[in-house]
CSV table of C-alpha atoms in Angstrom, one decimal:
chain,number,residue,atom,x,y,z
A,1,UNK,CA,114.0,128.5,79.3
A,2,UNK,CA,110.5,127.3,79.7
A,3,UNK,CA,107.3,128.7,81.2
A,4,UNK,CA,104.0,127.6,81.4
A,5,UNK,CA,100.5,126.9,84.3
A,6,UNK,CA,100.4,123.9,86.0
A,7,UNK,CA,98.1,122.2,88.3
A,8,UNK,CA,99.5,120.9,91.9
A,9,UNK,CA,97.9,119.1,94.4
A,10,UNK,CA,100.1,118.7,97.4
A,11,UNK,CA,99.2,117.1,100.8
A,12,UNK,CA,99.4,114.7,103.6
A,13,UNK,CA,97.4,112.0,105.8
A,14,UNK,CA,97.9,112.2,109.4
A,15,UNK,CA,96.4,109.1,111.5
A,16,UNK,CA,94.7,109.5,114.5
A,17,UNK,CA,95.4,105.7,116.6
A,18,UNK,CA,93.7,103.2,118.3
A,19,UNK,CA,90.6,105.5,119.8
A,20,UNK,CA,88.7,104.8,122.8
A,21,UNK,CA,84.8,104.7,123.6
A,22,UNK,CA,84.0,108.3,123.9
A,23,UNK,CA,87.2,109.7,122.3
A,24,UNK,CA,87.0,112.5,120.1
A,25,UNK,CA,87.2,112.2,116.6
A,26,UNK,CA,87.2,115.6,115.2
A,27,UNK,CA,84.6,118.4,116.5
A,28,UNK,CA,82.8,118.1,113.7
A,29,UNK,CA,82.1,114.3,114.0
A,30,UNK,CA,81.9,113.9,117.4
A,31,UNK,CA,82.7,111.1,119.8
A,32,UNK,CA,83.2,108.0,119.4
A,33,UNK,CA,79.9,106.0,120.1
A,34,UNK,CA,81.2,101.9,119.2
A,35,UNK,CA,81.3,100.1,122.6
A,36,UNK,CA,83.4,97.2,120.9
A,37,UNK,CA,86.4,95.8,122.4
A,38,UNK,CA,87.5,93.9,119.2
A,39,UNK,CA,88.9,96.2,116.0
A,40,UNK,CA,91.7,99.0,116.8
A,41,UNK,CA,89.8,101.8,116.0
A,42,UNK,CA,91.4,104.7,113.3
A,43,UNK,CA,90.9,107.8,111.8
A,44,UNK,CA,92.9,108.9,108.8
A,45,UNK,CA,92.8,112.5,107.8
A,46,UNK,CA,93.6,113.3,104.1
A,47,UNK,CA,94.5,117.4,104.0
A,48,UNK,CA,94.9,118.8,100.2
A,49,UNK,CA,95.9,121.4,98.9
A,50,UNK,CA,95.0,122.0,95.5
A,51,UNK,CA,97.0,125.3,93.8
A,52,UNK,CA,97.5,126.4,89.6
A,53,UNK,CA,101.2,127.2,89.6
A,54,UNK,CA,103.1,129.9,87.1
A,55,UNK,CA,106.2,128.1,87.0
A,56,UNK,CA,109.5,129.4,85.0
A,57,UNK,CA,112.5,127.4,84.3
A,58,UNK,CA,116.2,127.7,83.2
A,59,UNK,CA,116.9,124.6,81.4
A,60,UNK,CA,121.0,123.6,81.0
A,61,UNK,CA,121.6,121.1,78.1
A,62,UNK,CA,123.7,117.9,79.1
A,63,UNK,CA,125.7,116.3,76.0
A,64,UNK,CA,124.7,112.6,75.5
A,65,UNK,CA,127.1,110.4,73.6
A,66,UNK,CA,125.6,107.2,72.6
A,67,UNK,CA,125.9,104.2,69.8
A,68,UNK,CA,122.4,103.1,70.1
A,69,UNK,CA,120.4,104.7,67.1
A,70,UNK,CA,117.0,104.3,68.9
A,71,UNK,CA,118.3,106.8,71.4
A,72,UNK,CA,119.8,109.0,68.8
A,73,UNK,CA,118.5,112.8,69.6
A,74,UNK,CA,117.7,112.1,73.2
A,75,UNK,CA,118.6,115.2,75.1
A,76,UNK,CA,119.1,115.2,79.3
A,77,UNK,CA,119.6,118.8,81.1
A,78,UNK,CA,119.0,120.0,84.2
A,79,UNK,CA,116.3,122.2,85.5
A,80,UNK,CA,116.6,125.0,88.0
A,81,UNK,CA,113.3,127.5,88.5
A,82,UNK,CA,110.6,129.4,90.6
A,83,UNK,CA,106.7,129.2,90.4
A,84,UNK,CA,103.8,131.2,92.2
A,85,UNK,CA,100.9,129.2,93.1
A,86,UNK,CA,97.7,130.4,94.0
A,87,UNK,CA,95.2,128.1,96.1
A,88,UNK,CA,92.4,126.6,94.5
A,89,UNK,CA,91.1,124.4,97.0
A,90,UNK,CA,92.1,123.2,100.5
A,91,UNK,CA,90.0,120.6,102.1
A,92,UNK,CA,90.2,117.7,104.7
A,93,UNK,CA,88.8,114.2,104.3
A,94,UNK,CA,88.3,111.7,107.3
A,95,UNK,CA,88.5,107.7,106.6
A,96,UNK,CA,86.9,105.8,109.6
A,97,UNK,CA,88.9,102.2,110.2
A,98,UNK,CA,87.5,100.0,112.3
A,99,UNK,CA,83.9,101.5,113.1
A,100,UNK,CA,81.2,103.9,111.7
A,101,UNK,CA,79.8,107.4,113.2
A,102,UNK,CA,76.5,107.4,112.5
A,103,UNK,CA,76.6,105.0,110.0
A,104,UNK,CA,79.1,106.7,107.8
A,105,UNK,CA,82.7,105.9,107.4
A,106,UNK,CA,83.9,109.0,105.3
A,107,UNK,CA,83.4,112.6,105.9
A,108,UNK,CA,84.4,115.8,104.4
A,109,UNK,CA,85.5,118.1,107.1
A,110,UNK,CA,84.2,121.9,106.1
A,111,UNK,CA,85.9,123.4,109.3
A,112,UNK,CA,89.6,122.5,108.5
A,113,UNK,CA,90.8,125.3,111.1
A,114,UNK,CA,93.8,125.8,109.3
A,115,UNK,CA,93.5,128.6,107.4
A,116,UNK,CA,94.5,127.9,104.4
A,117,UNK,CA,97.4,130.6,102.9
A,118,UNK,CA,96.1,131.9,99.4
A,119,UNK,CA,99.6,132.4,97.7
A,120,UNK,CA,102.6,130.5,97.8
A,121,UNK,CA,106.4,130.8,96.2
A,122,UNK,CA,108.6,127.6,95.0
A,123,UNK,CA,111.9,126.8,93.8
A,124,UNK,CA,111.7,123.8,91.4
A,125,UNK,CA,114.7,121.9,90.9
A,126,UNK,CA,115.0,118.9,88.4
A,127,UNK,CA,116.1,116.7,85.5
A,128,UNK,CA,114.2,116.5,82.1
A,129,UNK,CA,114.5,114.3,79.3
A,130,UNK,CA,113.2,114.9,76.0
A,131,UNK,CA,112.7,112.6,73.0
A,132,UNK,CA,112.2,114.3,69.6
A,133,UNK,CA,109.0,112.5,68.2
A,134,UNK,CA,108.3,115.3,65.2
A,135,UNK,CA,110.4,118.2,64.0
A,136,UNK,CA,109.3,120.7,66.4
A,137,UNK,CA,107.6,118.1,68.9
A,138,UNK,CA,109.3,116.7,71.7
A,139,UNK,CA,108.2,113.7,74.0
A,140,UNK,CA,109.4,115.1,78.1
A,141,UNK,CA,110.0,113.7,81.2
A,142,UNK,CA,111.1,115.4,83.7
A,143,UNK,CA,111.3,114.4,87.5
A,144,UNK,CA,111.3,117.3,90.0
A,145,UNK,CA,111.2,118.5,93.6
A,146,UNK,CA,109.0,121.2,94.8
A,147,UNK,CA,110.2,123.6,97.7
A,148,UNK,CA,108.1,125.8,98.9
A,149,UNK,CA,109.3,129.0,100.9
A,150,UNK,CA,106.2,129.5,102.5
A,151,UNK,CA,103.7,127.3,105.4
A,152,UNK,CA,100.5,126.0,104.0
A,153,UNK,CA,98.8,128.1,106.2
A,154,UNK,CA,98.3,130.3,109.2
A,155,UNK,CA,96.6,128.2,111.6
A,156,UNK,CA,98.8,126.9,115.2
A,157,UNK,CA,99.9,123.9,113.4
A,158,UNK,CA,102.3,124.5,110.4
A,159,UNK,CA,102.7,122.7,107.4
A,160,UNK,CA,105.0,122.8,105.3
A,161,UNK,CA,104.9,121.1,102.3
A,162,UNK,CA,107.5,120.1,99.5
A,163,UNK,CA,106.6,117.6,96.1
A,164,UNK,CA,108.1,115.0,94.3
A,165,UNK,CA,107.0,115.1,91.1
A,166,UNK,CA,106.9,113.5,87.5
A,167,UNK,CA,106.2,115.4,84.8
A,168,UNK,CA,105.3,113.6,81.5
A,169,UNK,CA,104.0,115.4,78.6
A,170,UNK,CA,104.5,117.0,74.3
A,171,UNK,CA,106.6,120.3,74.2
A,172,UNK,CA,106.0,122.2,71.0
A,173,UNK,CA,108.6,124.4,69.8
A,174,UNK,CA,107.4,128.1,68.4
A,175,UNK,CA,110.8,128.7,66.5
A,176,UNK,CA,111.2,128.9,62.8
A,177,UNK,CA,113.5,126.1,61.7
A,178,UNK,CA,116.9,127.7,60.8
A,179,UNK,CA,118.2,128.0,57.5
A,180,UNK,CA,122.0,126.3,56.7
């Protein structure tokens, strides 16, 4: 078994397409002012969600048979867990493409309107590798997928967000060595 905090940032962009003279870009921005007939114009809205996770996993040990000596003591299992996150941060950044409101490209949104959820439950499913570098010191990698039960937030508009993730990193083990 294995617990430990982690850091997660999850989110998504969503693109707003080919806007029109006088279309709005987000209330906080406004409209768009660019009379020009040439560029498509875009918006791309980056939402994050930034959380610290207490994650606990059940590791099961795989058996790994090999005649190469430089991957002697490389072990595979299989991970299977939960985690609680608590929200850090959510914010919402807007890319223009294609044309400038006054005289800016970027903007960080402060109204999101999505209100944010402060707490959030996942199951963590995976595969880890480790790679004995000392004694008691391990070398990990260990692939994963996020599912969250919970939405994001509250607002109208769900989301719902899972992670693929990659894990690289030094476990440390706290047991005495046995004696044979």
């Amino acid at each position: 078994m294995q617990g430990g905090l982690q850091y997660m940032d999850m989110g998504f962009d969503r693109v707003k397409s080919d806007l029109k003279f006088l279309d709005e870009i987000h209330p906080e921005i406004g409209r768009v002012n660019d009379l020009a007939q040439g560029t498509q114009k875009d918006v791309i809205f980056r939402t994050r969600y930034q959380y610290v996770n207490v994650q606990y996993l059940l590791i099961k040990n795989i058996k790994i048979k090999t005649k190469n000596t430089d991957l002697e003591g490389l072990k595979f299992s299989f991970t299977f867990g939960a985690s609680a996150s608590v929200l850090l941060e959510h914010e919402v950044h807007a890319k223009l493409v294609g044309f400038t409101a006054y005289g800016q490209k970027d903007f960080h949104i402060k109204k999101t309107g999505y209100d944010a959820a402060p707490f959030n439950f996942n199951a963590i499913v995976g595969a880890r590798f480790d790679y004995p570098l000392y004694p008691k010191t391990n070398l990990y990698v260990h692939p994963n997928l996020v599912l969250p039960f919970l939405n994001a937030g509250y607002a109208n508009e769900r989301h719902h967000l899972y992670g693929i993730g990659l894990e690289v990193g030094l476990s440390f083990s706290l047991q005495k060595n046995r004696k044979e």
